[in-house]
mmCIF file of C-alpha atoms in Angstrom:
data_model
loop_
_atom_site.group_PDB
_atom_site.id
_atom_site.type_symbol
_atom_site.label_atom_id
_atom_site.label_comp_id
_atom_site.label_asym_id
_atom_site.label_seq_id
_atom_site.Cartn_x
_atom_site.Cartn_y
_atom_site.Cartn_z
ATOM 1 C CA UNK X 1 200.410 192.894 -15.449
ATOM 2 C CA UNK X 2 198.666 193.324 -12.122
ATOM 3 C CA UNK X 3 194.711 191.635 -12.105
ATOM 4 C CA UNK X 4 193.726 194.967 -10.482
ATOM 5 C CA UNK X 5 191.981 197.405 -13.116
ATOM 6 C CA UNK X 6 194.114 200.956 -13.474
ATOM 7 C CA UNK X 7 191.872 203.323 -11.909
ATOM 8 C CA UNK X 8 190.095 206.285 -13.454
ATOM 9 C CA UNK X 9 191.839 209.334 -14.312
ATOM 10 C CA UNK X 10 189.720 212.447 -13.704
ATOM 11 C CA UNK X 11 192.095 214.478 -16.363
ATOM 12 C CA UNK X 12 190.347 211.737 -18.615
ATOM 13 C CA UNK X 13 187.073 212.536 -17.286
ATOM 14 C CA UNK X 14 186.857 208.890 -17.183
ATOM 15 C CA UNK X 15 183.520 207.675 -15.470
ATOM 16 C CA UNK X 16 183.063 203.847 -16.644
ATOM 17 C CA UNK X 17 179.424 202.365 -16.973
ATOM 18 C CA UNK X 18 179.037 199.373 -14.793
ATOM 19 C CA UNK X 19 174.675 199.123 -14.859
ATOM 20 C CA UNK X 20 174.083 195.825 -17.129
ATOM 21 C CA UNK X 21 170.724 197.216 -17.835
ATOM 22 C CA UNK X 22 171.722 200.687 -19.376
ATOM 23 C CA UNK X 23 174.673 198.834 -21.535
ATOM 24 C CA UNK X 24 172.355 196.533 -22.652
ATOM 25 C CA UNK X 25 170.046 199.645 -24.235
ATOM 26 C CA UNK X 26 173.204 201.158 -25.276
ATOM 27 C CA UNK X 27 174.026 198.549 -26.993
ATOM 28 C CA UNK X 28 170.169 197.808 -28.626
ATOM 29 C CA UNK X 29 170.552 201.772 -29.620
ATOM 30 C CA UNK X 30 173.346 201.271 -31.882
ATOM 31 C CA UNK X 31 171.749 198.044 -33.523
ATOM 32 C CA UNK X 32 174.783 197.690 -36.178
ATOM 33 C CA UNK X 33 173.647 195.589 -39.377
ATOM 34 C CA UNK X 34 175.121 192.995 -40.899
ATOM 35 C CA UNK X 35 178.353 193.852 -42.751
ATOM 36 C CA UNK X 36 178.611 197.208 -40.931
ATOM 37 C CA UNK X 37 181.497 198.279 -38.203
ATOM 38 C CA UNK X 38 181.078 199.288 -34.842
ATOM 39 C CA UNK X 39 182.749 201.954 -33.961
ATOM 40 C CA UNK X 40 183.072 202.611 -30.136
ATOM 41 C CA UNK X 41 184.904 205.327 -28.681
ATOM 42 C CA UNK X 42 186.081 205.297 -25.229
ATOM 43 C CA UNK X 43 185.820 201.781 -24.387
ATOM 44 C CA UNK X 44 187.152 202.050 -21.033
ATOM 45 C CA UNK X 45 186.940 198.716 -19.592
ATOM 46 C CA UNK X 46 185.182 196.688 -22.026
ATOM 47 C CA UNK X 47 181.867 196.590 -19.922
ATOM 48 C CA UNK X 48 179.958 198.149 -23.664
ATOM 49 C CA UNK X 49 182.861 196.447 -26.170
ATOM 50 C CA UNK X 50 181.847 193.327 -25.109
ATOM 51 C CA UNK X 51 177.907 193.432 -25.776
ATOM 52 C CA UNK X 52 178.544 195.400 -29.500
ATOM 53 C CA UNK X 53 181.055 192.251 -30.059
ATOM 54 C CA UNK X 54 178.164 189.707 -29.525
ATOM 55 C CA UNK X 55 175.902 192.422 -32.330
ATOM 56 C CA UNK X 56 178.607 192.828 -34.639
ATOM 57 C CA UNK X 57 180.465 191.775 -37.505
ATOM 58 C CA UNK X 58 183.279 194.364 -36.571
ATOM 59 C CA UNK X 59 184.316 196.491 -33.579
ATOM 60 C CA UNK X 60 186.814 199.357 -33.596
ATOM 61 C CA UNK X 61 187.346 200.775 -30.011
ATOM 62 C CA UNK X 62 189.297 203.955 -29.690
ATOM 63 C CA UNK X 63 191.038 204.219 -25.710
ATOM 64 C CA UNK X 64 193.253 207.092 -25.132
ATOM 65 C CA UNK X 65 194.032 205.299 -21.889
ATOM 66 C CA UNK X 66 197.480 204.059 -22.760
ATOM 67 C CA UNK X 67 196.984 202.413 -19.401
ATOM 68 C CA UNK X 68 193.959 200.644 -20.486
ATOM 69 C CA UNK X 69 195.190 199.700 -23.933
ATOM 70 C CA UNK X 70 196.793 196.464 -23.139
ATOM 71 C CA UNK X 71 194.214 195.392 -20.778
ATOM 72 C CA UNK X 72 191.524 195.835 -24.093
ATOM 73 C CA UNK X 73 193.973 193.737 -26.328
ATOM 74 C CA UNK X 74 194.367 191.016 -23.793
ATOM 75 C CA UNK X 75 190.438 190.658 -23.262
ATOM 76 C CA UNK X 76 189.740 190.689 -27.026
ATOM 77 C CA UNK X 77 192.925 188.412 -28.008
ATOM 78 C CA UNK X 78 190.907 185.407 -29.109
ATOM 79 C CA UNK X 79 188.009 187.688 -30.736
ATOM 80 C CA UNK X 80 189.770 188.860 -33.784
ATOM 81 C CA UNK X 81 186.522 191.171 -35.217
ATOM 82 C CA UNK X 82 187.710 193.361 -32.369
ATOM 83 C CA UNK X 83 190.310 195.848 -32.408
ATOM 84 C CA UNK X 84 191.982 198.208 -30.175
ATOM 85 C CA UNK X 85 192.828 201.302 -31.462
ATOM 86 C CA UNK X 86 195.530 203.224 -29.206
ATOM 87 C CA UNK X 87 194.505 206.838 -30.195
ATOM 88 C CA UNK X 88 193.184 210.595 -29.242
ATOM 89 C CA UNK X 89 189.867 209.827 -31.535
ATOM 90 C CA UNK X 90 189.938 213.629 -33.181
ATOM 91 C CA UNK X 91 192.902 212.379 -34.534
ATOM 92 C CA UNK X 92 191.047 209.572 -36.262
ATOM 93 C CA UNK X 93 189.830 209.414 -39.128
ATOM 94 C CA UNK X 94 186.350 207.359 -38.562
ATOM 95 C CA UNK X 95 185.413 206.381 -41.920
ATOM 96 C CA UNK X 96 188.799 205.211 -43.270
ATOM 97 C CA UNK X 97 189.415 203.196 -40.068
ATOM 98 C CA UNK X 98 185.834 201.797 -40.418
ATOM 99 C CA UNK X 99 186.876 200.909 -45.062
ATOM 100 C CA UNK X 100 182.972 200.790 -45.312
ATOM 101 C CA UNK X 101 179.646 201.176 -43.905
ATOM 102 C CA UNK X 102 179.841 202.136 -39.714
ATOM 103 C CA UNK X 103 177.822 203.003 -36.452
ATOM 104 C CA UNK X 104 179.432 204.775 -33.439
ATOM 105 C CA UNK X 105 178.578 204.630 -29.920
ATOM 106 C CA UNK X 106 180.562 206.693 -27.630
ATOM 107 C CA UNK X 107 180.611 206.846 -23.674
ATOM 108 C CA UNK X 108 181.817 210.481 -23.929
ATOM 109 C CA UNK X 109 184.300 212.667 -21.710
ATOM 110 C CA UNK X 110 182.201 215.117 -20.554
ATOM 111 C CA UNK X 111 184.605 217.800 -21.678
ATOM 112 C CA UNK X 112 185.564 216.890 -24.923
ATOM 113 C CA UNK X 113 181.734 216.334 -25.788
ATOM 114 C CA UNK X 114 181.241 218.703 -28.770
ATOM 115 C CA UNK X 115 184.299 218.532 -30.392
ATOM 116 C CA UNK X 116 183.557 214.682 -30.586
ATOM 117 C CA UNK X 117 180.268 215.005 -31.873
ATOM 118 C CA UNK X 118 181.238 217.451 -34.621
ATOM 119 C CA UNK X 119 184.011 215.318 -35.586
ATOM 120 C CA UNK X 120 182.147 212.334 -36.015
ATOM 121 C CA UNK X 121 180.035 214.323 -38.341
ATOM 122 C CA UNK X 122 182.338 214.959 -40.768
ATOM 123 C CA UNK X 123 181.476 213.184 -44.122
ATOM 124 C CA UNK X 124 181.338 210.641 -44.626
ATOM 125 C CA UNK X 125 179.454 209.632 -41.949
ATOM 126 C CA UNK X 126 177.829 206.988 -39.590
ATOM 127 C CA UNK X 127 174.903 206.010 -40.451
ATOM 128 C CA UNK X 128 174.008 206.030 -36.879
ATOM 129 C CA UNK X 129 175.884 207.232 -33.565
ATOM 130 C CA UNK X 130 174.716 206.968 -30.129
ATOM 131 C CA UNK X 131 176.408 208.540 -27.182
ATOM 132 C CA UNK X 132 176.433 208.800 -23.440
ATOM 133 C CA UNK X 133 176.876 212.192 -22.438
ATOM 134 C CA UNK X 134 175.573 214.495 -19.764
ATOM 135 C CA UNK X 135 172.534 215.266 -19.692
ATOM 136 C CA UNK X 136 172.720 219.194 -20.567
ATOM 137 C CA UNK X 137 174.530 218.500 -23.167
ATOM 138 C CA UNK X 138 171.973 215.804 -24.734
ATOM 139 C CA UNK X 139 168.926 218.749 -23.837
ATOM 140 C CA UNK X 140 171.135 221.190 -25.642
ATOM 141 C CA UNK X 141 171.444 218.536 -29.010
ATOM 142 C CA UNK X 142 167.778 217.617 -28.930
ATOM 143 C CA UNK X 143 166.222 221.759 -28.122
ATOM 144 C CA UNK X 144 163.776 222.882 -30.336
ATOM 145 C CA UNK X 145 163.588 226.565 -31.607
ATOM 146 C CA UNK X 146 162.379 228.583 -28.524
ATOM 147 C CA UNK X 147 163.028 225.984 -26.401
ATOM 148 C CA UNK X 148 165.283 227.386 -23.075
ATOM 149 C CA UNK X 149 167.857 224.950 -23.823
ATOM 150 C CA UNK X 150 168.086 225.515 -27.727
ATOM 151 C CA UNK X 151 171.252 227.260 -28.647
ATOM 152 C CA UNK X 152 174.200 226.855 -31.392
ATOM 153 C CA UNK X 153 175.083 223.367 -30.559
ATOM 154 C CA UNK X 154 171.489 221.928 -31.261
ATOM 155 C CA UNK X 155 171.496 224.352 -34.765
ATOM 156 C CA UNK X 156 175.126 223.023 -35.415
ATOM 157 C CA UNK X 157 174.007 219.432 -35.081
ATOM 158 C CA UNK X 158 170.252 219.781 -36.284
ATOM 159 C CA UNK X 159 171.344 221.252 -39.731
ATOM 160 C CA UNK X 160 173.299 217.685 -40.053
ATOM 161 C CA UNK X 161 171.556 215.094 -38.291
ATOM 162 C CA UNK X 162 168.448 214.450 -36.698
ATOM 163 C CA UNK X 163 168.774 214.259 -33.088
ATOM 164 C CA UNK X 164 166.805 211.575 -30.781
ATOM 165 C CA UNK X 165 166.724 211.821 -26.553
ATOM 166 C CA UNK X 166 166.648 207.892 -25.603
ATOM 167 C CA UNK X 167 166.727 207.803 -21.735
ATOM 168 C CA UNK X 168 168.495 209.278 -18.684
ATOM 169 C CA UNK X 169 171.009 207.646 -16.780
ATOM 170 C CA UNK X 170 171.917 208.437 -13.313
ATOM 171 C CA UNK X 171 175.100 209.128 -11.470
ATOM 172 C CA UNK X 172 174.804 205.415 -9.796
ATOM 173 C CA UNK X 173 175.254 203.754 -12.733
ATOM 174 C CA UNK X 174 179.158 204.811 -13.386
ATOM 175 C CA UNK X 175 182.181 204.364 -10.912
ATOM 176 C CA UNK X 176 182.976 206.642 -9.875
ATOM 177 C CA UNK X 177 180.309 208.280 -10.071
ATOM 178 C CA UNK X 178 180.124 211.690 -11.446
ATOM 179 C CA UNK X 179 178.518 214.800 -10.104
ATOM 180 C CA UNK X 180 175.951 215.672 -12.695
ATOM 181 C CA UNK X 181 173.141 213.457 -14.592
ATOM 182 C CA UNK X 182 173.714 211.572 -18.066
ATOM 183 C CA UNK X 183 171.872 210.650 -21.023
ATOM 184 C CA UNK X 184 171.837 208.868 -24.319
ATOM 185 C CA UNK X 185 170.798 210.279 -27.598
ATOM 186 C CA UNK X 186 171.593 209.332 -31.419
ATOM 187 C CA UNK X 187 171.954 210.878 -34.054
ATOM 188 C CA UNK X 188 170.915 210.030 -37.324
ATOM 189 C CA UNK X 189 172.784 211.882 -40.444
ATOM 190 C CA UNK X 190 170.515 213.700 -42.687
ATOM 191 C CA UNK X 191 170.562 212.338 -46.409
ATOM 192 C CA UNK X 192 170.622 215.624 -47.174
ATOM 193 C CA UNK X 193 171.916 218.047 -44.837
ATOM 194 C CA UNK X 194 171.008 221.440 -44.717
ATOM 195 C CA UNK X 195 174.634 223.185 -45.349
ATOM 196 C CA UNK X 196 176.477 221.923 -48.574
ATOM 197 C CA UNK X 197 180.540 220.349 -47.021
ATOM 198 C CA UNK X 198 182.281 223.610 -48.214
ATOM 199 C CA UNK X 199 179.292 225.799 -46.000
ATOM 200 C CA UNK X 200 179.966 223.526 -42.761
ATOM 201 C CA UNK X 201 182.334 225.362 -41.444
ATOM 202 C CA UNK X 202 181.320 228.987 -42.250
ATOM 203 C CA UNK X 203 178.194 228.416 -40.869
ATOM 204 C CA UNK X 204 178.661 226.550 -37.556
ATOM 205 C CA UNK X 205 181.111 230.108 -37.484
ATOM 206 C CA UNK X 206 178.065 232.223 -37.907
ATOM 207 C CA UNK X 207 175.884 230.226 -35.572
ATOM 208 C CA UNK X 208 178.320 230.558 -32.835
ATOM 209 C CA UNK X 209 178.631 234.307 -33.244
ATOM 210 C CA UNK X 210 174.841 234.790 -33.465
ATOM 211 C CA UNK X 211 174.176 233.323 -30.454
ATOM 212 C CA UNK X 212 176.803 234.910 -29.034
ATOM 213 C CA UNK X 213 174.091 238.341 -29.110
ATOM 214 C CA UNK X 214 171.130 235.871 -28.644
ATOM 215 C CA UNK X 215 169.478 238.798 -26.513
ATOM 216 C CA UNK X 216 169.446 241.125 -29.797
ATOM 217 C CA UNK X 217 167.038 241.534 -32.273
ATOM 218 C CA UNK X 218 168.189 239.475 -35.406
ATOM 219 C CA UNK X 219 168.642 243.308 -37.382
ATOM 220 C CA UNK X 220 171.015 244.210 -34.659
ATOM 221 C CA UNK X 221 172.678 240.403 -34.546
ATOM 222 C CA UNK X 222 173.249 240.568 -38.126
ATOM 223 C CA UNK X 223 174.985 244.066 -38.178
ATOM 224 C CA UNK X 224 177.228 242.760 -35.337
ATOM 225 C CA UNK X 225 178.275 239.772 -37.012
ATOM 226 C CA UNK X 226 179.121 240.632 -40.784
ATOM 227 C CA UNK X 227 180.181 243.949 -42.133
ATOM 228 C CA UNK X 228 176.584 244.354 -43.347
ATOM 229 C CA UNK X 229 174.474 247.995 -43.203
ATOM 230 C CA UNK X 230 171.422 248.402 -41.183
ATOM 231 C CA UNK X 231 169.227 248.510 -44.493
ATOM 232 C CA UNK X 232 171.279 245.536 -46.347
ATOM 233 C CA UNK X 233 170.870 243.605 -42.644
ATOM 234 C CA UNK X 234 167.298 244.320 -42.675
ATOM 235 C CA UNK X 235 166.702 243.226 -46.560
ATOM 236 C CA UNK X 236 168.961 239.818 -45.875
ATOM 237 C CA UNK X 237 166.897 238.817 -42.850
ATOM 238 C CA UNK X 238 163.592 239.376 -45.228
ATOM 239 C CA UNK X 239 165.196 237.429 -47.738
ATOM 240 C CA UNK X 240 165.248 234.777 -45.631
ATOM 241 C CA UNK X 241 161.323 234.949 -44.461
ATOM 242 C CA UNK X 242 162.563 235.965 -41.088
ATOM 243 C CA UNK X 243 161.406 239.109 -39.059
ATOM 244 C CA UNK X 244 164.134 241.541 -37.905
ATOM 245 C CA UNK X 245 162.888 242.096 -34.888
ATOM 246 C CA UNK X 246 162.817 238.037 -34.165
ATOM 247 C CA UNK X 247 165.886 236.692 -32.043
ATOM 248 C CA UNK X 248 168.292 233.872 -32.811
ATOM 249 C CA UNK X 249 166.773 231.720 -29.993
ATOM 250 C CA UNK X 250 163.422 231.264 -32.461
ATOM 251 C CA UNK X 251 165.083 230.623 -35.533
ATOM 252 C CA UNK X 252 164.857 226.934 -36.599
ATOM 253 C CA UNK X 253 167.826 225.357 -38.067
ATOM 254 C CA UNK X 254 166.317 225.572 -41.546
ATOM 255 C CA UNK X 255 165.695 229.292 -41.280
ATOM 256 C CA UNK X 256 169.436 229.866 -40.132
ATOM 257 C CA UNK X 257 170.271 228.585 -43.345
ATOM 258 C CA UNK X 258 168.453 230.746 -45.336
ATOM 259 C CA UNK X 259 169.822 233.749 -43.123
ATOM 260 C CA UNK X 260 173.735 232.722 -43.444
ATOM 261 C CA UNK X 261 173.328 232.746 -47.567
ATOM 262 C CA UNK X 262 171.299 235.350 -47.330
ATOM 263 C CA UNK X 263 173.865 237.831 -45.572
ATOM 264 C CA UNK X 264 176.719 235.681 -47.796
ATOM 265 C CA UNK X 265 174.595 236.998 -51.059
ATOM 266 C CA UNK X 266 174.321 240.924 -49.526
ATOM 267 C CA UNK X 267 178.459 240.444 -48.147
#
């Protein structure tokens, strides 16, 4: 094995955190508690694995890197609380590998972002997750209703988890460094989440295909989205204390909610 670290791989979208500072805050983010499992995905290099190893009583990293993998398992040989995990992490199931109580972190490929996020969502789920992602993308998690950046992602995740904005990081603190601005945000599961399991799916469906005519008036939103009549539209919407002539962009997650049973009730 060569001393000389495998480059990144831009089909990865690897960028790997080299700043001591920001790792360190990463790190104090995801403040695992005793008896609980870290689990990091995307540890590159080991820069972040080997801070959460100091914090915790268990770390499960996730690489993809089959390049990297061996690299991992050699730095972590005489550290037995941390494992490498060789694996695409939406292949993973995160709560089985973790047999218990688990945090995440995540140092996220840019374009893989939401499918992570919603994956690590599924029940059961961390208690906490923080994650390095680009910046838009954290905005877009953390929006407000009305707020230019609010959208389906920040319902999707909002009806689940509440969201937190930590700090920015800038391009100078990765190598290479990538062409946009990052941040960190957690999320912290809701104890009770808006949606029901079986209504996850359905709805994060309906979201998407609201905001998909986020320029329409919810009356004409509805119609174009479910099979439902101008009048039944019209009574739904009311049903759910919403106006008709509101638009998706001012709906909170909560009031979503009560729209997607509502039109499920008039269906």
């Amino acid at each position: 094995m060569t001393d000389r670290a495998p480059r990144a791989k831009k089909r990865l979208g690897q960028h790997f955190l080299h700043d001591r500072r920001i790792l360190e805050r990463i790190a104090d983010a995801v403040a695992p508690r005793p008896g609980e499992t870290v689990i990091e995905v995307g540890p590159g290099q080991g820069a972040l694995t080997d801070l959460l190893a100091e914090r915790a009583t268990r770390v499960v990293a996730i690489e993809l890197d089959r390049e990297l993998v061996p690299r991992l398992r050699a730095r972590y040989a005489d550290r037995p609380h941390v494992e490498i995990l060789e694996a695409d992490v939406l292949d993973v199931d995160l709560a089985a590998v973790a047999g218990g109580p688990y945090v995440l972190a995540g140092n996220v490929p840019y374009y893989i972002t939401t499918p992570i996020l919603f994956h690590a969502l599924r029940a059961p789920r961390p208690r906490r997750a923080v994650y390095l992602v680009q910046k838009e993308v954290a905005d877009r998690v953390v929006a407000p209703a009305g707020h230019d950046d609010y959208g389906a992602l920040s319902v999707n995740v909002q009806a689940l988890a509440v969201p937190q904005k930590l700090f920015a990081v800038g391009p100078g603190a990765f190598r290479p460094a990538p062409s946009v601005e990052s941040a960190v945000f957690a999320l912290e599961p809701r104890a009770e989440p808006l949606v029901t399991p079986d209504e996850e799916a359905p709805f994060q469906r309906f979201v998407v295909a609201m905001f998909g005519q986020r320029r329409k008036q919810l009356v004409r939103a509805v119609r174009e989205v479910t099979d439902l009549s101008a009048d039944a539209a019209a009574a739904a919407i009311a049903s759910a204390g919403l106006e008709v002539t509101a638009r998706g962009e001012t709906v909170s997650p909560a009031g979503f909610v009560s729209l997607f049973r509502a039109c499920a009730s008039a269906a």
